[in-house]
Short mmCIF file of C-alpha atoms and ligand atoms in Angstrom, two decimals:
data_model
loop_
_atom_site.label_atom_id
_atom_site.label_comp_id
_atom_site.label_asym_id
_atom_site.label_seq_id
_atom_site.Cartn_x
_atom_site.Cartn_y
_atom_site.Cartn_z
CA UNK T 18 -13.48 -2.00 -14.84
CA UNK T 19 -9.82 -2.48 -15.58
CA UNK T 20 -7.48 -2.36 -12.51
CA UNK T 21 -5.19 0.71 -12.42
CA UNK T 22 -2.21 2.11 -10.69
CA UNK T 23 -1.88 4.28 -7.63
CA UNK T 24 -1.59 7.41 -9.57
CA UNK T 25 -4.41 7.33 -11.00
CA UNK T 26 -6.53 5.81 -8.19
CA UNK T 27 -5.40 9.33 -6.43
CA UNK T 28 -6.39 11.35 -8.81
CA UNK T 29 -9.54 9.63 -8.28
CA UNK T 30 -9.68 10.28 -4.95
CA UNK T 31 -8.91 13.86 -5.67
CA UNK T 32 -11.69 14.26 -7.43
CA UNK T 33 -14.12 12.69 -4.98
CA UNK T 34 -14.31 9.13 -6.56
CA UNK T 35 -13.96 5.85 -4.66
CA UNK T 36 -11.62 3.22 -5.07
CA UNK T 37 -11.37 -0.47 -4.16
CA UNK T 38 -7.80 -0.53 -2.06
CA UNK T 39 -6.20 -3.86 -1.12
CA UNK T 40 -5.02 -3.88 2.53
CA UNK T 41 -3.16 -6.66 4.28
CA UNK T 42 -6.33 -7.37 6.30
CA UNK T 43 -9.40 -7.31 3.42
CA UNK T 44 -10.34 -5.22 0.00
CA UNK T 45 -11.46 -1.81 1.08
CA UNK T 46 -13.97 1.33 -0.34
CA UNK T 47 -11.69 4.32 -0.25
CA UNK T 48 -12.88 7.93 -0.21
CA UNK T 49 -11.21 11.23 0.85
CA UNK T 50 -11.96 11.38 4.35
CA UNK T 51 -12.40 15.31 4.13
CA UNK T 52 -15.27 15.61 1.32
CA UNK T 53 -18.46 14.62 2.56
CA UNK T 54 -19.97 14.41 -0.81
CA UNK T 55 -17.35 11.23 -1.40
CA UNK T 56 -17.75 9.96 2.37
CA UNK T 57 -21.55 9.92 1.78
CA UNK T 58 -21.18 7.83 -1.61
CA UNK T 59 -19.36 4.99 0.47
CA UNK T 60 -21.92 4.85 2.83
CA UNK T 61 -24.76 4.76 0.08
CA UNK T 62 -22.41 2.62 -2.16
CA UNK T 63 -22.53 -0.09 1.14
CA UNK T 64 -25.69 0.33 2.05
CA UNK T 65 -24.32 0.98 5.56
CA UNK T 66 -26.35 2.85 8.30
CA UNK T 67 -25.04 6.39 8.79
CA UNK T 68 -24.95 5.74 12.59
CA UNK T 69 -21.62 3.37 11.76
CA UNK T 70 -18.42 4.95 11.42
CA UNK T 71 -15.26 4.88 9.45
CA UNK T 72 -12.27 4.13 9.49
CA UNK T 73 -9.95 6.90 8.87
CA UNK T 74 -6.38 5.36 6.96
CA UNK T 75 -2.92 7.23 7.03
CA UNK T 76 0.39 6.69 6.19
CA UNK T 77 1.62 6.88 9.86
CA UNK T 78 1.81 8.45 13.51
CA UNK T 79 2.43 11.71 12.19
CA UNK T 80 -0.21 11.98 9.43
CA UNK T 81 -2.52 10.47 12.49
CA UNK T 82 -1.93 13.33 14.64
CA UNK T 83 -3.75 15.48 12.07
CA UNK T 84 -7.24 13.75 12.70
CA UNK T 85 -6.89 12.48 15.94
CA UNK T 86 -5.32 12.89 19.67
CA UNK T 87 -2.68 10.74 19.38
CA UNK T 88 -1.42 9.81 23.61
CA UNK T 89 1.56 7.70 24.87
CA UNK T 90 -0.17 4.39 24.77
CA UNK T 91 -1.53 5.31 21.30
CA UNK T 92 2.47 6.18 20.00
CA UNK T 93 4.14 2.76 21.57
CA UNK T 94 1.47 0.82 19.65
CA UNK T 95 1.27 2.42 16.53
CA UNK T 96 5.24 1.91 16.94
CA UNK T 97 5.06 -1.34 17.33
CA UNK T 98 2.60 -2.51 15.11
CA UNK T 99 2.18 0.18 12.26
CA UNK T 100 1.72 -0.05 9.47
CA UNK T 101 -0.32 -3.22 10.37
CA UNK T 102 -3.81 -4.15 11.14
CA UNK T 103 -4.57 -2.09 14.28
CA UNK T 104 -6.92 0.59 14.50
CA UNK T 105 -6.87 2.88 17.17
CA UNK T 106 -9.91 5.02 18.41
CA UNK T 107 -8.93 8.38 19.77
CA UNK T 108 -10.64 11.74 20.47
CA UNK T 109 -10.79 14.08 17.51
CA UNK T 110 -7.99 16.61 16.96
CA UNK T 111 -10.77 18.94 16.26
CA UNK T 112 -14.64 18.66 15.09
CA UNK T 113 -13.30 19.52 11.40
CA UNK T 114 -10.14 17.00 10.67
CA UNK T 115 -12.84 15.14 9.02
CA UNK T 116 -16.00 14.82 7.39
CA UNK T 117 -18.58 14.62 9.94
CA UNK T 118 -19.83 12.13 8.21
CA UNK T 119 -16.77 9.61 9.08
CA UNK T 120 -17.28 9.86 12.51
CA UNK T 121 -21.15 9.02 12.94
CA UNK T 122 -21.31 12.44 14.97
CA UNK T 123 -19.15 11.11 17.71
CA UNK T 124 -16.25 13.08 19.55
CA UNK T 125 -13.63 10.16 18.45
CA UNK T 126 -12.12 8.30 15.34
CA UNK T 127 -10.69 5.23 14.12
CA UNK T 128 -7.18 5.21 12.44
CA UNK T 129 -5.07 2.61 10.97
CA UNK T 130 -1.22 3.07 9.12
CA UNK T 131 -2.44 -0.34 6.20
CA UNK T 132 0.43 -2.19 5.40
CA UNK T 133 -0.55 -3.26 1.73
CA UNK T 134 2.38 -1.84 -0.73
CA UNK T 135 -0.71 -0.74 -2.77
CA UNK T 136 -2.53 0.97 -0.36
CA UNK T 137 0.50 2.94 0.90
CA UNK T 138 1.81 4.06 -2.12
CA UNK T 139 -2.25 5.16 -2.70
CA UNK T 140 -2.13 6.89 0.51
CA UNK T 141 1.05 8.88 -0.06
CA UNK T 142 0.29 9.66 -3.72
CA UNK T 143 -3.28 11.45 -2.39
CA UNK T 144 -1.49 13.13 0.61
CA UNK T 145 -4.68 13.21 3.10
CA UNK T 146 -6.53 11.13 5.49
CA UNK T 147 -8.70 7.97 3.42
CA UNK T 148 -11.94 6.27 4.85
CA UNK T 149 -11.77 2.61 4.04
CA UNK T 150 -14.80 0.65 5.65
CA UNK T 151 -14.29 -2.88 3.95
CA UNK T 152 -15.14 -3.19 0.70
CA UNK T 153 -18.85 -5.79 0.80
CA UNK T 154 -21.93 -4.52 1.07
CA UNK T 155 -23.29 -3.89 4.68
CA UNK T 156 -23.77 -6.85 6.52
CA UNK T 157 -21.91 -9.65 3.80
CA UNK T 158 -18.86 -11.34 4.33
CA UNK T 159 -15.50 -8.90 3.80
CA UNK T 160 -13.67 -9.29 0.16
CA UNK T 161 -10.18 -10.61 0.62
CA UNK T 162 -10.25 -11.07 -3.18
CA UNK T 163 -9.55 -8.58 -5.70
CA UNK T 164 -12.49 -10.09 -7.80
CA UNK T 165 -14.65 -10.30 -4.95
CA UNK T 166 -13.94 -6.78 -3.92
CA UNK T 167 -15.42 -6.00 -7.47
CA UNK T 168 -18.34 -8.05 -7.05
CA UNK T 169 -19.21 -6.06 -4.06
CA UNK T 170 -19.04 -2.87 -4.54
CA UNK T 171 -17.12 -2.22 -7.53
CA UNK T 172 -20.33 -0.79 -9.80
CA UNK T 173 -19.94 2.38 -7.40
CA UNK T 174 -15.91 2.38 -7.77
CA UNK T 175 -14.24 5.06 -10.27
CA UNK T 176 -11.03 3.52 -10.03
CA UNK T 177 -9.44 0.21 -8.40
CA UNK T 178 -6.14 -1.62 -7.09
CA UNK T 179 -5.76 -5.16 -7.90
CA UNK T 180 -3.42 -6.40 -5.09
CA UNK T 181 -4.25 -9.74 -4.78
CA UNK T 182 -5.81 -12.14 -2.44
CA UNK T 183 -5.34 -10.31 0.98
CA UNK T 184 -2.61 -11.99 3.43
CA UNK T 185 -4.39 -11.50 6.55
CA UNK T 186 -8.01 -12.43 5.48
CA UNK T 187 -10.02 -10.49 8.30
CA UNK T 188 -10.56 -7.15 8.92
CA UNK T 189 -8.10 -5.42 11.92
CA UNK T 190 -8.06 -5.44 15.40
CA UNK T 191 -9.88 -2.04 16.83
CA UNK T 192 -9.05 -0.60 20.05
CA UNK T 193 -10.47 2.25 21.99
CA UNK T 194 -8.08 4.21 23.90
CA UNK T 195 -10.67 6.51 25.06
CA UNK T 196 -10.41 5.71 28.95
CA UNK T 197 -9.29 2.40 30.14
CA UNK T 198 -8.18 0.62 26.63
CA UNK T 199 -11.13 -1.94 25.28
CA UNK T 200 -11.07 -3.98 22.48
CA UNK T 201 -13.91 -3.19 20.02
CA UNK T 202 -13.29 -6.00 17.91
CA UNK T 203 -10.78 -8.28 17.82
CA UNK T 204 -8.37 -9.35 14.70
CA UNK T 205 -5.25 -10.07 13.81
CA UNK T 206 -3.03 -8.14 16.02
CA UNK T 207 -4.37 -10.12 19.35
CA UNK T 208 -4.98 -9.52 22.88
CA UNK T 209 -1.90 -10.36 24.22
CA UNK T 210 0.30 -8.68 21.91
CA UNK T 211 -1.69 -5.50 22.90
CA UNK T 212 -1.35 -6.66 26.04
CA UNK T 213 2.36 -7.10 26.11
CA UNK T 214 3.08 -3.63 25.47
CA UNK T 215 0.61 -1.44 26.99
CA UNK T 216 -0.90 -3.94 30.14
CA UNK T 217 -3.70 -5.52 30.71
CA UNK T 218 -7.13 -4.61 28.93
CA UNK T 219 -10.38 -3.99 30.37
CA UNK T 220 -13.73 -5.89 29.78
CA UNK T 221 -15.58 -4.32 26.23
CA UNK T 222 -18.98 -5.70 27.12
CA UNK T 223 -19.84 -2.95 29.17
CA UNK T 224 -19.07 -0.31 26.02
CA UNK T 225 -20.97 -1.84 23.55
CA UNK T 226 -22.63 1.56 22.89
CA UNK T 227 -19.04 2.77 21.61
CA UNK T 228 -18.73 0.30 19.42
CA UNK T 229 -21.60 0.82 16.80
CA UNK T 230 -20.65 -1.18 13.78
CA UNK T 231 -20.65 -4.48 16.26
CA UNK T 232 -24.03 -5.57 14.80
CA UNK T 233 -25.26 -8.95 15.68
CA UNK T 234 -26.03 -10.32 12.28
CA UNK T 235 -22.60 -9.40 10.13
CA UNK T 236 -20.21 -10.91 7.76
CA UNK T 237 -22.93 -13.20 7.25
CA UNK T 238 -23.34 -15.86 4.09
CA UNK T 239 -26.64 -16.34 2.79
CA UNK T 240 -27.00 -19.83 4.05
CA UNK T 241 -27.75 -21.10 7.73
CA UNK T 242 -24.33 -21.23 9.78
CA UNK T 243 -24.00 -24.27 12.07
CA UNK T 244 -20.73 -24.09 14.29
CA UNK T 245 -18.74 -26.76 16.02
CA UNK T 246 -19.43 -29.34 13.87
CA UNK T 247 -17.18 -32.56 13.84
CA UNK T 248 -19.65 -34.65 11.86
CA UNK T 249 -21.33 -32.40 8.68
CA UNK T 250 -24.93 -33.33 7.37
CA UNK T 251 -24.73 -34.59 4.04
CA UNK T 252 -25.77 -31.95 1.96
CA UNK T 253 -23.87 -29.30 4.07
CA UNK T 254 -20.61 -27.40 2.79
CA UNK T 255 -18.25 -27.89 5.62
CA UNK T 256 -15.15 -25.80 6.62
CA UNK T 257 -12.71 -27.74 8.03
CA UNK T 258 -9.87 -27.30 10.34
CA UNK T 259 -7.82 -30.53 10.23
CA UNK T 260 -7.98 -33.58 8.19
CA UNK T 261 -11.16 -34.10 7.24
CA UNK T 262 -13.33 -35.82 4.41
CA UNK T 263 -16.93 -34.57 2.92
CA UNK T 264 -18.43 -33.92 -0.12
CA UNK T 265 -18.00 -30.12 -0.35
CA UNK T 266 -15.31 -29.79 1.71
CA UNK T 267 -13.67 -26.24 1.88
CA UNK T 268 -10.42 -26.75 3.66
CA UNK T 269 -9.45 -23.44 6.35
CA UNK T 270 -5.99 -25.32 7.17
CA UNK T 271 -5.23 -29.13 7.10
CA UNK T 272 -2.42 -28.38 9.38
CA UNK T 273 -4.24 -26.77 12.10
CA UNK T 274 -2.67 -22.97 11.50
CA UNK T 275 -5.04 -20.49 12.77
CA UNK T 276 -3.60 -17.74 10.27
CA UNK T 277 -3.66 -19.91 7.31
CA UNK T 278 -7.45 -20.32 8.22
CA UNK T 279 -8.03 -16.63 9.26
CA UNK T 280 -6.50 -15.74 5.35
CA UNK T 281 -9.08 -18.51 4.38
CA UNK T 282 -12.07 -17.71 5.99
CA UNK T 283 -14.09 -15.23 4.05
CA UNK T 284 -13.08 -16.50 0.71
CA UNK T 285 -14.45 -20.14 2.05
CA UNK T 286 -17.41 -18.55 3.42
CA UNK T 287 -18.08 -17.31 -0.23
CA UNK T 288 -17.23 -20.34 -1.79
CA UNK T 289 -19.60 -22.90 0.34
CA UNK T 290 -22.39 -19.97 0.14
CA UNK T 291 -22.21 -20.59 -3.89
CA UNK T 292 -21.86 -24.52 -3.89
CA UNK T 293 -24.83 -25.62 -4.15
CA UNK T 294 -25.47 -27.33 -0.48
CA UNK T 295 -28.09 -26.28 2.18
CA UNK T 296 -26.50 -25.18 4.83
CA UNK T 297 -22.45 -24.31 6.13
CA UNK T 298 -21.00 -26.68 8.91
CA UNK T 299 -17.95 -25.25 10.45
CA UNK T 300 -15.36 -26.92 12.39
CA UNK T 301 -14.33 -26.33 16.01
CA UNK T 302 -11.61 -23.51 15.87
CA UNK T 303 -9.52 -23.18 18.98
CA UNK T 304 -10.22 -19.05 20.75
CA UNK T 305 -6.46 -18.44 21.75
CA UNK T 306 -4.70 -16.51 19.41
CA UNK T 307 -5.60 -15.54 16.39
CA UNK T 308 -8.70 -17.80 17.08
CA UNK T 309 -10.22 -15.30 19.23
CA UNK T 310 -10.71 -13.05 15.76
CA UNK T 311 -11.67 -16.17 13.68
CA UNK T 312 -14.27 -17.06 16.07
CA UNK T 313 -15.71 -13.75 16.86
CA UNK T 314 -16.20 -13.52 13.09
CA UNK T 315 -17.64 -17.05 13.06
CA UNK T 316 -20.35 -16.33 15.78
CA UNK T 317 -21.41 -13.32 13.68
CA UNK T 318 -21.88 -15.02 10.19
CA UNK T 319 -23.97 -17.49 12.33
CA UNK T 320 -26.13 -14.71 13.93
CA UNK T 321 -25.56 -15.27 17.54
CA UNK T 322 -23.87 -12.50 18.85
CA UNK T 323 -25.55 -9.26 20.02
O1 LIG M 423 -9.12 -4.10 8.33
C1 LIG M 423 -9.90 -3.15 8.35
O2 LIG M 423 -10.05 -2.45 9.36
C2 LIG M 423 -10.65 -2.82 7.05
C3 LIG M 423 -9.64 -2.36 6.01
C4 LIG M 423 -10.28 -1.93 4.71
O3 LIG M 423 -8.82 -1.35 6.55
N1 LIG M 423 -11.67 -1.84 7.29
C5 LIG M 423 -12.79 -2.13 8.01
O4 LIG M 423 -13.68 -1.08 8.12
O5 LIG M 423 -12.99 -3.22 8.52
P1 LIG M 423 -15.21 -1.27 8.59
O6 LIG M 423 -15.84 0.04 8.33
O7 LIG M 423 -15.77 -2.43 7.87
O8 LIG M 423 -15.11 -1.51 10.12
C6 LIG M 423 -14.81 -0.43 10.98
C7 LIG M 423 -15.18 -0.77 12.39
C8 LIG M 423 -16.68 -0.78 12.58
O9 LIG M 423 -17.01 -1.85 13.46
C9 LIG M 423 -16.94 0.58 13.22
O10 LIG M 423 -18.10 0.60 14.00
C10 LIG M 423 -15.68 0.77 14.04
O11 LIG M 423 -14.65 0.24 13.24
N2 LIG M 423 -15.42 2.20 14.30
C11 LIG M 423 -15.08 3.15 13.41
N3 LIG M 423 -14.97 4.35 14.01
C12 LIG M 423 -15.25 4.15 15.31
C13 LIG M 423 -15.33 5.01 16.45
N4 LIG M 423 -15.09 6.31 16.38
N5 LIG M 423 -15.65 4.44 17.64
C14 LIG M 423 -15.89 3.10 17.71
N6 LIG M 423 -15.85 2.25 16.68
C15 LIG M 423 -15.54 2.77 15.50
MG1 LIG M 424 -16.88 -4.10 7.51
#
């Protein structure tokens, strides 16, 4: 399929089609967030479980308030740091703002403003409230390319947005300001920058329930992951962070710059999957930061976290 322009890819949308969206964070599989017919072609298109919800994607605070409860803490953030990759989970505005479907059954929703020129023009063009889930098929490693995108899920597309490799690289940070604020999964807008505006956040272990998409196996290649590693097997692909030498040797940042290797990751992960070795070595990535986000998605494409 030839990419296209955000007319058309609204048009598309009108008509219940999908589209592959670029966002700052990774390629998305865009639906109208109000048909359910289109909302349950995304999930089939994925292969996701029905039990894991959507993301809901506006143009802003006010096009927000017409899915969900939008409070005081949820308007200074989405101030500060929309458009941008931070998704908010609120309470509904009421059971029909969207699709059932998007929401898994559950009382609450996830919104994000994207910050992509392409998907904002998209948005505004269709005039409504888009689900986005990222663009790979459930469980795999997110597209940050438009040609993995494509690869992914593309077959199921009517339309798509070629915006090039995605700046970010991993999917956004999602908060639940339900009660106490929780992070759900962390990304590229990080802890303390949440934490510098709204206070200090509480402990997410003990809502894993809420947080249904947080499966233990995801974003995972199809090789063994091995984590840590300052000396690769021979054999192995390893991802480095820092000088290094190997034999396939698929470089996050020689410098040591946690969001050049965040924007790296998932096309690396790709890469070293395809490259012939036996296994994926990655290097020790420091968890402040950014590193938090790169790590969490680490642990998962290595299996380990539950
Ligand atoms: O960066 C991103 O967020 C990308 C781009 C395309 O915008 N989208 C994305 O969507 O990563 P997805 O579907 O792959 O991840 C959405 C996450 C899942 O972990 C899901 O369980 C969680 O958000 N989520 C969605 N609605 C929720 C809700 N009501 N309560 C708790 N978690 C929710
Ligand atoms: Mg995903």
């Amino acid at each position: 399929m030839e990419a296209t322009d955000p007319i058309s890819a609204a048009a598309a949308l009108k008509r219940g089609g999908l589209v592959i969206m670029p966002t700052e964070t990774v390629y998305g599989l865009a639906a109208d967030a109000r048909n359910t017919q289109a909302v349950m072609a995304v999930f089939e298109a994925k292969g996701r479980p029905s039990f894991n919800p959507l993301i809901v994607h506006v143009t802003g605070i006010e096009a927000a308030r017409q899915v969900a409860q939008v409070d005081v803490r949820a308007k200074v953030l989405a101030q500060r740091f929309w458009p941008g990759p931070l998704t908010l989970v609120l309470p509904l505005a009421n059971p029909n703002a969207v699709s059932h479907w998007v929401v898994a059954g559950l009382d609450t929703v996830a919104v994000r403003a994207p910050a992509h020129p392409l998907s904002r023009a998209l948005l505004e063009e269709f005039g409504g409230p888009v689900v986005a889930p990222s663009a790979n098929r459930s469980g795999r490693p997110s597209p940050t390319t438009f040609a993995a995108a494509m690869e992914e899920t593309g077959p199921s597309a009517a339309a798509a947005l070629d915006g090039g490799p995605c700046e970010v690289g991993l999917e956004s940070t999602v908060l639940a300001l339900l009660d106490k604020p929780r992070l759900l999964r962390p990304g590229a807008i990080t802890r303390s920058q949440i934490e510098a505006v709204i206070g200090p956040l509480a402990e997410a272990e003990a809502d894993a329930k809420r947080s249904p998409g947080r499966m233990a196996r995801h974003y995972a290649p199809e090789l063994p992951v091995r984590l840590n590693v300052e000396s690769p097997e021979p054999g192995e692909a390893y991802l480095a962070f820092g000088p290094a030498r190997h034999d396939r040797l698929f470089q996050l940042s020689e410098t040591r710059n946690l969001p050049e290797a965040a924007a790296n990751l998932f096309a690396h992960l790709r890469a070293a999957d395809r490259s012939g070795a036996r296994g994926i070595a990655v290097a020790p990535i420091p968890t402040d930061g950014l590193g938090e986000a790169i790590n969490d998605r680490l642990k998962r494409a290595a299996g380990f976290v539950g």
